[in-house]
Structures are given as structure tokens and as C-alpha cells.
Amino acid sequence: MEPATGSDQQLHTPSQFLGVRLVRAITVAAAAVLAALPTGLAGQDSFRSLTLDQAIEMALRRNPNLDQARTNIENAEHSRLSAWGGFLPNLSLSYGYSNSSTGRLDPTGQGIVSTSYSAQLGASYNLFDGMRRFSDLKAARLGVVEQNARYRQSEFETIRFVKQAYFNAVAARDLVAVEQGRVQRQEDQLNFVEQQLQLGRATRSDLLRSQVDLNNARLALLNAENGARTTTFRLTEVVGSDQRVGPVEEATLEATPLSYGREQLMEMAGVSAPSLATAKAALDAAEAGVSSARSSYFPNLNFSGGYAWRNEEFPPSNRSWSLSLSGSYPLFNGFQRARASERSAQLALSADLDEAYSTSQSALAGIDLAAQSVELSQESLRVEQERYRLGLSTILDLQLAQITLSQAEVDLVSRRFDYQLAVAQLESLLGQSLTQ
């Protein structure tokens, strides 16, 4: 940089250092204002730290969707028990008592009162119903299988939601660290510019720009802290906890490459995918329902019998019995049909699986590139600081290097988060863990 001119040399006089003091006063005031605002980290000490496994375990016990799925399994079990009851005979017992008067009078002139007692025991059994009871039992049994498959699918979807919320909280915490590093760099830059100003190698405009950058960095840190706090509430909602929870300090977004290829994952999906198991169980239950519906077109044959007592005195002495054999044949009872979606589920699974795998591989490659960008940006900032010290670059060049480094650090966190989400999606589709 060229020697200072007369106007620049005036900055060395004590009277002209008022501008520097003013900037420092602004710095102190801005820091006081930001400290007075409610930050996320100040309230995060009260949450309960959970590992990922603990969060998943808690969600599997408390998630409302899983509670509903368990209720559906219980209802299916009751339906199966009711289907077994169709093979048992029907047994009924009825009894009656009546006391009434008539308009006639007895020889003494009093009204005639009539009293009667009755009791009847009856039983019936369906001898043939077109195999409907067997079809209903099969449909009820497959209904239990279907609800269990749906529960397993809901279980892995819940795990995916927990991982998404958990990794989101970890990523938000990493972004706080990124913004803290940015604030520290901006503070160092401000001090550096102040030193350069005192040496006559910078202008007051450079100092003001550095102060603005520091204030913006502090505001960005405040937003990041509040965002991190919000993610803990989302995680608390997903796991169903009564107390606010958050990730442990040791939790990271470090990516572990998958040990399976695209074709291997497709083969695994054909065996363990919850969506396919659910679709297959629904198809089997629907086919059993069709068989049950077809049985209604066969004739029915019923056998029934009973024994009855009746008299006007107690105990009743008039007894009677009955036996009957009856049958029916439906001429028309409407139409019924069932639809299967197994093929659609297979196509959707293949598309989702391929997309999740491609996303994971792209994110994995992006992690390496983002890490290289961080290293290069750090070196670029160091070079720009040295160039600025020597008067070979401007404050704008230094600001651009700061922005580039901050963006590279944010991109690295984002790529790691995308990879974790893609792996969680793959595990949900496959119905098994890929990281253990």
C-alpha cells in the first residue's frame, strides 16, 4: 500500500481516533443488545439428552400412530375369535310370565284373572353354508396377518421420523457451531482491521464494514440458536416425551458408506420390505373375502330343535318338543368385488428405493466435495488476510473470503444431513438397519 497521505495521517492523531472509539462503542452496544435477547442455547440446558437408540425406543413405546396400529391388531384378533364362534351351535333359553284380566265375571261377581307360565330351550346348527365359515375364518386370520404387517410398516416409518428429527437437531446444533466460528472470525477480523487502521494501512470505512459483518454474524448466530431450540421441540413431539429432549453431545452426522449396492438392496427389498408384506397380506385377505362372498351363492342348510313348557299353573306341566330342517337358496344378493394393489406397491417400492439410494450416493460424494471446499476456503481466507495486511487486496475481498468459508461449512453440514436422511429412508423401505 502507498504511504499515507496527509488526510490519512490525521488518523494517527488522538483527536481522530474518536472514530475508532465510536466503532468500539457500537460493538459493545450491539453485543449487549444481542445478549439481552432470548437465545436458544440459554434454554437448552433443561432438555433431556438422548442417544438415537433411546429416542427410537421411546417413540416405539409412546407414538400415537403405533398405539392405533396395536389397537387394530387387537380388533383383528377379536374378529378371528368371532370367526371361530361360527363353528359352534346356537343355544337359546327363553321364558315368560303373564298376568291379565278379562271382561268376564266369575260366579261371585269378580273379574277373571288369567296367569300363565312358559319356558323354552332351543338349539340350532348350520349344517352347510357353502364353506362360508371356513372362508370367514381364513379372512379373519389373514386380517390379523395384515394388521401385524401394517404395524411393522408403521414401526419403521416411526423410526424414520425419529431419525429425521434427531439428525435435524444434530444438524441445527452443528450450524450453531458454524455460526459461532463465523462470529469468532469476524471478531478477529475487526481487531485486525483496527490494528491496520492504527498503522495507517486501512480506512475507517473498512472498520465500519467489519463491524457490520460482525453484527450480521451475531444475528445469524442468534437465529441458529433459536432454530436449534425449535428442533428439540420437534424431536420431543416425535418421540412422545413429556419432557423436552435433544441429542447427546456425542451425536454427529458423520457418514458411514453403505456396504450394499443398488442390486443388493433391490433383492433385500423383495424379502423384507414392510410395504410389500402389507400389500401381500392385504391381497390375501381380499381374496379370502371374495371366497366368503362367493359362498353366499350356495344353498344353506340348518337344523334346529327345541323343548318347551307352558301352563297356567306353576310349575308348568304342558310340554312340547320340535325338530326342523330348513334350507334356503339366494336368488340375488347384489354384487361384490375386490381390488389388489400388490403390483402397484412393488412398482412404488422400486422407484422409492432407487431414488433413496441415488440420493445417498450423491450426498456421500457431496460430503467429500464440501469437505474439500471448507479446506480450500480456509486457506483462501488466510491468503486474503495476508494480502489485506500487505495492502494487496481490499476489505471486500476479505469479506468475500469470509462468506465463502461460512457457506462451505453450511454446505458440509447440509450434505451430511441429506445422507443421513437418505439412509433412514432406505432402512424404512427395507425394514432393516443398514448401519449395524
Short mmCIF file of N, CA and C in Angstrom, two decimals, residues 266-411:
data_model
loop_
_atom_site.label_atom_id
_atom_site.label_comp_id
_atom_site.label_asym_id
_atom_site.label_seq_id
_atom_site.Cartn_x
_atom_site.Cartn_y
_atom_site.Cartn_z
N MET A 266 -32.21 -54.03 -3.86
CA MET A 266 -33.44 -54.46 -4.52
C MET A 266 -33.79 -55.89 -4.11
N GLU A 267 -32.79 -56.76 -4.01
CA GLU A 267 -33.04 -58.13 -3.59
C GLU A 267 -33.50 -58.18 -2.13
N MET A 268 -32.89 -57.39 -1.29
CA MET A 268 -33.29 -57.34 0.12
C MET A 268 -34.72 -56.83 0.26
N ALA A 269 -35.12 -55.88 -0.58
CA ALA A 269 -36.47 -55.33 -0.51
C ALA A 269 -37.52 -56.40 -0.82
N GLY A 270 -37.20 -57.30 -1.76
CA GLY A 270 -38.16 -58.34 -2.09
C GLY A 270 -38.42 -59.31 -0.96
N VAL A 271 -37.52 -59.34 0.02
CA VAL A 271 -37.66 -60.27 1.14
C VAL A 271 -38.24 -59.60 2.38
N SER A 272 -37.77 -58.38 2.68
CA SER A 272 -38.08 -57.79 3.98
C SER A 272 -38.84 -56.47 3.93
N ALA A 273 -39.17 -55.96 2.76
CA ALA A 273 -39.82 -54.65 2.68
C ALA A 273 -41.19 -54.68 3.36
N PRO A 274 -41.43 -53.82 4.36
CA PRO A 274 -42.74 -53.82 5.04
C PRO A 274 -43.90 -53.47 4.11
N SER A 275 -43.68 -52.59 3.14
CA SER A 275 -44.77 -52.21 2.24
C SER A 275 -45.22 -53.39 1.39
N LEU A 276 -44.27 -54.23 0.94
CA LEU A 276 -44.64 -55.41 0.15
C LEU A 276 -45.36 -56.43 1.02
N ALA A 277 -44.88 -56.61 2.26
CA ALA A 277 -45.53 -57.56 3.17
C ALA A 277 -46.96 -57.12 3.45
N THR A 278 -47.16 -55.81 3.63
CA THR A 278 -48.51 -55.29 3.88
C THR A 278 -49.40 -55.48 2.66
N ALA A 279 -48.87 -55.19 1.48
CA ALA A 279 -49.66 -55.35 0.27
C ALA A 279 -50.02 -56.81 0.02
N LYS A 280 -49.06 -57.71 0.28
CA LYS A 280 -49.32 -59.15 0.10
C LYS A 280 -50.39 -59.63 1.08
N ALA A 281 -50.29 -59.20 2.34
CA ALA A 281 -51.28 -59.61 3.33
C ALA A 281 -52.66 -59.04 2.99
N ALA A 282 -52.71 -57.80 2.51
CA ALA A 282 -53.99 -57.21 2.12
C ALA A 282 -54.59 -57.94 0.93
N LEU A 283 -53.73 -58.38 -0.01
CA LEU A 283 -54.20 -59.13 -1.16
C LEU A 283 -54.79 -60.47 -0.73
N ASP A 284 -54.08 -61.19 0.14
CA ASP A 284 -54.59 -62.47 0.61
C ASP A 284 -55.91 -62.32 1.36
N ALA A 285 -56.00 -61.27 2.19
CA ALA A 285 -57.24 -61.04 2.93
C ALA A 285 -58.38 -60.69 1.98
N ALA A 286 -58.08 -59.92 0.93
CA ALA A 286 -59.12 -59.57 -0.04
C ALA A 286 -59.60 -60.80 -0.80
N GLU A 287 -58.67 -61.68 -1.17
CA GLU A 287 -59.06 -62.91 -1.88
C GLU A 287 -59.92 -63.81 -0.99
N ALA A 288 -59.57 -63.87 0.31
CA ALA A 288 -60.40 -64.64 1.23
C ALA A 288 -61.78 -64.02 1.36
N GLY A 289 -61.85 -62.69 1.32
CA GLY A 289 -63.14 -62.03 1.36
C GLY A 289 -63.98 -62.33 0.13
N VAL A 290 -63.32 -62.44 -1.03
CA VAL A 290 -64.03 -62.81 -2.25
C VAL A 290 -64.59 -64.22 -2.14
N SER A 291 -63.81 -65.14 -1.58
CA SER A 291 -64.29 -66.51 -1.40
C SER A 291 -65.48 -66.54 -0.46
N SER A 292 -65.42 -65.74 0.60
CA SER A 292 -66.55 -65.67 1.52
C SER A 292 -67.79 -65.11 0.83
N ALA A 293 -67.59 -64.11 -0.02
CA ALA A 293 -68.73 -63.54 -0.74
C ALA A 293 -69.33 -64.54 -1.72
N ARG A 294 -68.48 -65.33 -2.38
CA ARG A 294 -68.99 -66.33 -3.33
C ARG A 294 -69.79 -67.41 -2.63
N SER A 295 -69.46 -67.69 -1.38
CA SER A 295 -70.18 -68.76 -0.66
C SER A 295 -71.63 -68.40 -0.43
N SER A 296 -71.95 -67.11 -0.50
CA SER A 296 -73.35 -66.72 -0.30
C SER A 296 -74.25 -67.16 -1.44
N TYR A 297 -73.67 -67.62 -2.58
CA TYR A 297 -74.47 -68.10 -3.70
C TYR A 297 -74.79 -69.59 -3.60
N PHE A 298 -74.27 -70.24 -2.55
CA PHE A 298 -74.59 -71.65 -2.33
C PHE A 298 -75.79 -71.75 -1.40
N PRO A 299 -76.52 -72.89 -1.46
CA PRO A 299 -77.67 -73.05 -0.55
C PRO A 299 -77.21 -73.23 0.89
N ASN A 300 -78.09 -72.84 1.82
CA ASN A 300 -77.86 -73.01 3.26
C ASN A 300 -78.75 -74.11 3.79
N LEU A 301 -78.19 -74.89 4.71
CA LEU A 301 -78.95 -75.97 5.34
C LEU A 301 -78.80 -75.85 6.85
N ASN A 302 -79.94 -75.72 7.57
CA ASN A 302 -79.92 -75.51 9.02
C ASN A 302 -80.76 -76.57 9.71
N PHE A 303 -80.30 -76.98 10.87
CA PHE A 303 -81.04 -77.92 11.72
C PHE A 303 -81.29 -77.23 13.05
N SER A 304 -82.53 -77.36 13.54
CA SER A 304 -82.88 -76.73 14.82
C SER A 304 -83.84 -77.63 15.58
N GLY A 305 -83.86 -77.46 16.87
CA GLY A 305 -84.74 -78.22 17.74
C GLY A 305 -85.00 -77.46 19.02
N GLY A 306 -86.07 -77.86 19.75
CA GLY A 306 -86.38 -77.17 20.98
C GLY A 306 -87.30 -77.97 21.88
N TYR A 307 -87.38 -77.53 23.10
CA TYR A 307 -88.25 -78.15 24.10
C TYR A 307 -88.90 -77.03 24.89
N ALA A 308 -90.26 -77.12 25.08
CA ALA A 308 -90.98 -76.01 25.69
C ALA A 308 -91.91 -76.52 26.78
N TRP A 309 -92.10 -75.64 27.76
CA TRP A 309 -93.05 -75.89 28.84
C TRP A 309 -94.03 -74.71 28.89
N ARG A 310 -95.34 -75.03 29.14
CA ARG A 310 -96.33 -73.95 29.21
C ARG A 310 -97.52 -74.43 30.04
N ASN A 311 -98.02 -73.58 30.90
CA ASN A 311 -99.19 -73.92 31.70
C ASN A 311 -99.68 -72.66 32.41
N GLU A 312 -100.94 -72.74 32.92
CA GLU A 312 -101.47 -71.63 33.71
C GLU A 312 -101.15 -71.78 35.18
N GLU A 313 -100.57 -72.90 35.55
CA GLU A 313 -100.15 -73.11 36.94
C GLU A 313 -98.64 -73.29 36.96
N PHE A 314 -98.05 -73.06 38.11
CA PHE A 314 -96.60 -73.24 38.25
C PHE A 314 -96.34 -74.42 39.17
N PRO A 315 -95.44 -75.31 38.84
CA PRO A 315 -94.62 -75.27 37.63
C PRO A 315 -95.41 -75.73 36.41
N PRO A 316 -95.04 -75.27 35.24
CA PRO A 316 -95.79 -75.64 34.03
C PRO A 316 -95.67 -77.14 33.77
N SER A 317 -96.78 -77.73 33.36
CA SER A 317 -96.80 -79.18 33.13
C SER A 317 -96.98 -79.54 31.66
N ASN A 318 -97.48 -78.63 30.83
CA ASN A 318 -97.64 -78.91 29.41
C ASN A 318 -96.28 -78.80 28.72
N ARG A 319 -95.86 -79.86 28.10
CA ARG A 319 -94.54 -79.90 27.47
C ARG A 319 -94.69 -80.20 25.99
N SER A 320 -93.75 -79.68 25.21
CA SER A 320 -93.75 -79.94 23.76
C SER A 320 -92.32 -79.89 23.27
N TRP A 321 -92.05 -80.54 22.16
CA TRP A 321 -90.73 -80.52 21.55
C TRP A 321 -90.88 -80.31 20.05
N SER A 322 -89.78 -79.90 19.41
CA SER A 322 -89.83 -79.64 17.97
C SER A 322 -88.47 -79.90 17.36
N LEU A 323 -88.48 -80.39 16.14
CA LEU A 323 -87.28 -80.59 15.33
C LEU A 323 -87.57 -80.06 13.94
N SER A 324 -86.58 -79.36 13.34
CA SER A 324 -86.81 -78.83 12.00
C SER A 324 -85.52 -78.84 11.22
N LEU A 325 -85.67 -79.05 9.92
CA LEU A 325 -84.56 -78.99 8.99
C LEU A 325 -84.98 -78.05 7.87
N SER A 326 -84.21 -76.99 7.68
CA SER A 326 -84.62 -75.98 6.71
C SER A 326 -83.43 -75.61 5.82
N GLY A 327 -83.76 -75.11 4.65
CA GLY A 327 -82.72 -74.69 3.72
C GLY A 327 -83.17 -73.46 2.95
N SER A 328 -82.19 -72.75 2.38
CA SER A 328 -82.50 -71.55 1.60
C SER A 328 -81.49 -71.44 0.48
N TYR A 329 -81.90 -70.76 -0.55
CA TYR A 329 -81.01 -70.53 -1.70
C TYR A 329 -81.20 -69.10 -2.19
N PRO A 330 -80.16 -68.29 -2.18
CA PRO A 330 -80.31 -66.89 -2.60
C PRO A 330 -80.43 -66.81 -4.12
N LEU A 331 -81.40 -66.05 -4.57
CA LEU A 331 -81.56 -65.82 -5.99
C LEU A 331 -80.78 -64.59 -6.44
N PHE A 332 -80.71 -63.58 -5.58
CA PHE A 332 -79.96 -62.38 -5.92
C PHE A 332 -79.59 -61.66 -4.63
N ASN A 333 -78.33 -61.30 -4.47
CA ASN A 333 -77.90 -60.58 -3.27
C ASN A 333 -76.91 -59.47 -3.60
N GLY A 334 -77.00 -58.92 -4.81
CA GLY A 334 -76.10 -57.84 -5.19
C GLY A 334 -74.78 -58.38 -5.70
N PHE A 335 -73.82 -57.49 -5.94
CA PHE A 335 -72.50 -57.86 -6.47
C PHE A 335 -71.42 -57.32 -5.53
N GLN A 336 -70.34 -58.06 -5.47
CA GLN A 336 -69.21 -57.65 -4.66
C GLN A 336 -67.94 -57.86 -5.48
N ARG A 337 -66.92 -57.04 -5.22
CA ARG A 337 -65.65 -57.20 -5.91
C ARG A 337 -64.52 -56.74 -5.01
N ALA A 338 -63.30 -57.17 -5.28
CA ALA A 338 -62.12 -56.79 -4.50
C ALA A 338 -61.00 -56.39 -5.44
N ARG A 339 -60.19 -55.45 -5.02
CA ARG A 339 -59.07 -54.96 -5.82
C ARG A 339 -57.77 -55.20 -5.08
N ALA A 340 -56.76 -55.57 -5.79
CA ALA A 340 -55.44 -55.80 -5.20
C ALA A 340 -54.48 -54.74 -5.68
N SER A 341 -53.60 -54.30 -4.78
CA SER A 341 -52.63 -53.24 -5.12
C SER A 341 -51.20 -53.71 -4.92
N GLU A 342 -50.99 -55.02 -4.92
CA GLU A 342 -49.64 -55.53 -4.69
C GLU A 342 -48.68 -55.07 -5.79
N ARG A 343 -49.10 -55.14 -7.04
CA ARG A 343 -48.24 -54.73 -8.14
C ARG A 343 -47.87 -53.26 -8.04
N SER A 344 -48.86 -52.45 -7.66
CA SER A 344 -48.60 -51.02 -7.51
C SER A 344 -47.59 -50.78 -6.39
N ALA A 345 -47.70 -51.54 -5.30
CA ALA A 345 -46.76 -51.39 -4.19
C ALA A 345 -45.35 -51.78 -4.63
N GLN A 346 -45.22 -52.81 -5.45
CA GLN A 346 -43.91 -53.23 -5.93
C GLN A 346 -43.27 -52.15 -6.78
N LEU A 347 -44.06 -51.56 -7.67
CA LEU A 347 -43.52 -50.50 -8.54
C LEU A 347 -43.12 -49.27 -7.72
N ALA A 348 -43.97 -48.91 -6.75
CA ALA A 348 -43.66 -47.74 -5.91
C ALA A 348 -42.41 -47.99 -5.08
N LEU A 349 -42.27 -49.22 -4.56
CA LEU A 349 -41.09 -49.54 -3.76
C LEU A 349 -39.82 -49.45 -4.59
N SER A 350 -39.86 -49.98 -5.79
CA SER A 350 -38.68 -49.93 -6.66
C SER A 350 -38.27 -48.49 -6.95
N ALA A 351 -39.26 -47.64 -7.23
CA ALA A 351 -38.96 -46.24 -7.54
C ALA A 351 -38.41 -45.52 -6.31
N ASP A 352 -39.05 -45.72 -5.16
CA ASP A 352 -38.60 -45.05 -3.94
C ASP A 352 -37.22 -45.53 -3.52
N LEU A 353 -37.00 -46.83 -3.65
CA LEU A 353 -35.70 -47.40 -3.26
C LEU A 353 -34.59 -46.87 -4.15
N ASP A 354 -34.83 -46.82 -5.44
CA ASP A 354 -33.82 -46.30 -6.36
C ASP A 354 -33.54 -44.83 -6.09
N GLU A 355 -34.58 -44.06 -5.81
CA GLU A 355 -34.39 -42.63 -5.54
C GLU A 355 -33.61 -42.41 -4.25
N ALA A 356 -33.94 -43.17 -3.19
CA ALA A 356 -33.25 -43.01 -1.92
C ALA A 356 -31.78 -43.42 -2.05
N TYR A 357 -31.52 -44.49 -2.79
CA TYR A 357 -30.12 -44.92 -2.96
C TYR A 357 -29.33 -43.87 -3.75
N SER A 358 -29.92 -43.35 -4.81
CA SER A 358 -29.23 -42.33 -5.60
C SER A 358 -28.97 -41.08 -4.77
N THR A 359 -29.93 -40.71 -3.94
CA THR A 359 -29.74 -39.55 -3.07
C THR A 359 -28.61 -39.77 -2.08
N SER A 360 -28.55 -40.98 -1.53
CA SER A 360 -27.49 -41.28 -0.55
C SER A 360 -26.11 -41.21 -1.21
N GLN A 361 -25.99 -41.73 -2.41
CA GLN A 361 -24.69 -41.72 -3.08
C GLN A 361 -24.30 -40.30 -3.50
N SER A 362 -25.28 -39.52 -3.94
CA SER A 362 -24.99 -38.13 -4.30
C SER A 362 -24.56 -37.33 -3.06
N ALA A 363 -25.28 -37.56 -1.95
CA ALA A 363 -24.92 -36.85 -0.72
C ALA A 363 -23.55 -37.27 -0.22
N LEU A 364 -23.23 -38.58 -0.37
CA LEU A 364 -21.92 -39.07 0.08
C LEU A 364 -20.81 -38.41 -0.73
N ALA A 365 -21.00 -38.34 -2.04
CA ALA A 365 -20.00 -37.66 -2.87
C ALA A 365 -19.94 -36.17 -2.55
N GLY A 366 -21.10 -35.59 -2.24
CA GLY A 366 -21.14 -34.17 -1.89
C GLY A 366 -20.42 -33.87 -0.60
N ILE A 367 -20.41 -34.84 0.33
CA ILE A 367 -19.70 -34.64 1.60
C ILE A 367 -18.21 -34.45 1.35
N ASP A 368 -17.65 -35.31 0.51
CA ASP A 368 -16.21 -35.18 0.20
C ASP A 368 -15.91 -33.84 -0.48
N LEU A 369 -16.76 -33.45 -1.42
CA LEU A 369 -16.54 -32.19 -2.12
C LEU A 369 -16.70 -31.00 -1.18
N ALA A 370 -17.71 -31.07 -0.30
CA ALA A 370 -17.92 -29.97 0.65
C ALA A 370 -16.77 -29.87 1.64
N ALA A 371 -16.23 -31.02 2.07
CA ALA A 371 -15.08 -31.00 2.99
C ALA A 371 -13.87 -30.38 2.32
N GLN A 372 -13.65 -30.69 1.04
CA GLN A 372 -12.55 -30.06 0.31
C GLN A 372 -12.77 -28.56 0.16
N SER A 373 -14.03 -28.17 -0.05
CA SER A 373 -14.34 -26.75 -0.19
C SER A 373 -14.05 -26.00 1.11
N VAL A 374 -14.32 -26.63 2.25
CA VAL A 374 -14.03 -26.00 3.53
C VAL A 374 -12.53 -25.77 3.68
N GLU A 375 -11.74 -26.79 3.35
CA GLU A 375 -10.29 -26.66 3.46
C GLU A 375 -9.76 -25.57 2.52
N LEU A 376 -10.26 -25.56 1.29
CA LEU A 376 -9.82 -24.55 0.34
C LEU A 376 -10.25 -23.15 0.76
N SER A 377 -11.45 -23.04 1.32
CA SER A 377 -11.94 -21.73 1.75
C SER A 377 -11.14 -21.22 2.94
N GLN A 378 -10.77 -22.12 3.83
CA GLN A 378 -9.94 -21.70 4.96
C GLN A 378 -8.60 -21.17 4.49
N GLU A 379 -8.00 -21.86 3.53
CA GLU A 379 -6.73 -21.40 3.00
C GLU A 379 -6.90 -20.09 2.24
N SER A 380 -8.01 -19.96 1.50
CA SER A 380 -8.27 -18.73 0.76
C SER A 380 -8.42 -17.56 1.71
N LEU A 381 -9.10 -17.76 2.84
CA LEU A 381 -9.26 -16.69 3.82
C LEU A 381 -7.91 -16.30 4.40
N ARG A 382 -7.10 -17.29 4.70
CA ARG A 382 -5.77 -16.98 5.24
C ARG A 382 -4.95 -16.16 4.26
N VAL A 383 -5.02 -16.52 2.96
CA VAL A 383 -4.28 -15.78 1.94
C VAL A 383 -4.81 -14.36 1.82
N GLU A 384 -6.14 -14.19 1.83
CA GLU A 384 -6.73 -12.86 1.70
C GLU A 384 -6.38 -11.98 2.89
N GLN A 385 -6.33 -12.58 4.08
CA GLN A 385 -5.93 -11.80 5.25
C GLN A 385 -4.49 -11.29 5.11
N GLU A 386 -3.63 -12.14 4.59
CA GLU A 386 -2.24 -11.73 4.40
C GLU A 386 -2.14 -10.67 3.29
N ARG A 387 -2.91 -10.87 2.23
CA ARG A 387 -2.90 -9.89 1.14
C ARG A 387 -3.43 -8.54 1.63
N TYR A 388 -4.47 -8.60 2.48
CA TYR A 388 -5.02 -7.35 3.01
C TYR A 388 -4.00 -6.66 3.91
N ARG A 389 -3.28 -7.45 4.69
CA ARG A 389 -2.26 -6.87 5.56
C ARG A 389 -1.17 -6.17 4.77
N LEU A 390 -0.87 -6.74 3.60
CA LEU A 390 0.17 -6.16 2.75
C LEU A 390 -0.37 -5.07 1.83
N GLY A 391 -1.67 -4.82 1.88
CA GLY A 391 -2.26 -3.80 1.03
C GLY A 391 -2.49 -4.23 -0.39
N LEU A 392 -2.54 -5.57 -0.65
CA LEU A 392 -2.72 -6.08 -2.00
C LEU A 392 -4.18 -6.41 -2.31
N SER A 393 -5.07 -6.33 -1.33
CA SER A 393 -6.49 -6.59 -1.55
C SER A 393 -7.31 -5.63 -0.70
N THR A 394 -8.59 -5.59 -0.96
CA THR A 394 -9.49 -4.66 -0.26
C THR A 394 -10.31 -5.41 0.78
N ILE A 395 -11.03 -4.64 1.56
CA ILE A 395 -11.91 -5.24 2.58
C ILE A 395 -13.00 -6.08 1.93
N LEU A 396 -13.39 -5.73 0.70
CA LEU A 396 -14.41 -6.52 0.00
C LEU A 396 -13.90 -7.92 -0.31
N ASP A 397 -12.64 -8.03 -0.68
CA ASP A 397 -12.05 -9.34 -0.93
C ASP A 397 -12.03 -10.17 0.35
N LEU A 398 -11.72 -9.51 1.45
CA LEU A 398 -11.70 -10.22 2.74
C LEU A 398 -13.10 -10.67 3.14
N GLN A 399 -14.09 -9.81 2.90
CA GLN A 399 -15.47 -10.19 3.20
C GLN A 399 -15.93 -11.37 2.36
N LEU A 400 -15.56 -11.35 1.08
CA LEU A 400 -15.95 -12.44 0.19
C LEU A 400 -15.34 -13.76 0.64
N ALA A 401 -14.10 -13.74 1.11
CA ALA A 401 -13.46 -14.96 1.60
C ALA A 401 -14.16 -15.47 2.86
N GLN A 402 -14.60 -14.55 3.74
CA GLN A 402 -15.34 -14.93 4.93
C GLN A 402 -16.66 -15.59 4.57
N ILE A 403 -17.39 -14.98 3.63
CA ILE A 403 -18.69 -15.52 3.20
C ILE A 403 -18.52 -16.89 2.56
N THR A 404 -17.50 -17.03 1.73
CA THR A 404 -17.27 -18.31 1.05
C THR A 404 -16.98 -19.42 2.05
N LEU A 405 -16.20 -19.13 3.08
CA LEU A 405 -15.89 -20.14 4.09
C LEU A 405 -17.14 -20.52 4.88
N SER A 406 -17.93 -19.53 5.28
CA SER A 406 -19.16 -19.83 6.03
C SER A 406 -20.12 -20.68 5.21
N GLN A 407 -20.27 -20.35 3.93
CA GLN A 407 -21.17 -21.12 3.07
C GLN A 407 -20.66 -22.54 2.87
N ALA A 408 -19.36 -22.71 2.75
CA ALA A 408 -18.80 -24.05 2.60
C ALA A 408 -19.05 -24.89 3.85
N GLU A 409 -18.94 -24.29 5.03
CA GLU A 409 -19.21 -25.03 6.26
C GLU A 409 -20.68 -25.41 6.38
N VAL A 410 -21.56 -24.51 5.98
CA VAL A 410 -23.00 -24.82 5.99
C VAL A 410 -23.31 -25.93 5.00
N ASP A 411 -22.71 -25.88 3.82
CA ASP A 411 -22.94 -26.92 2.81
C ASP A 411 -22.47 -28.28 3.31
#
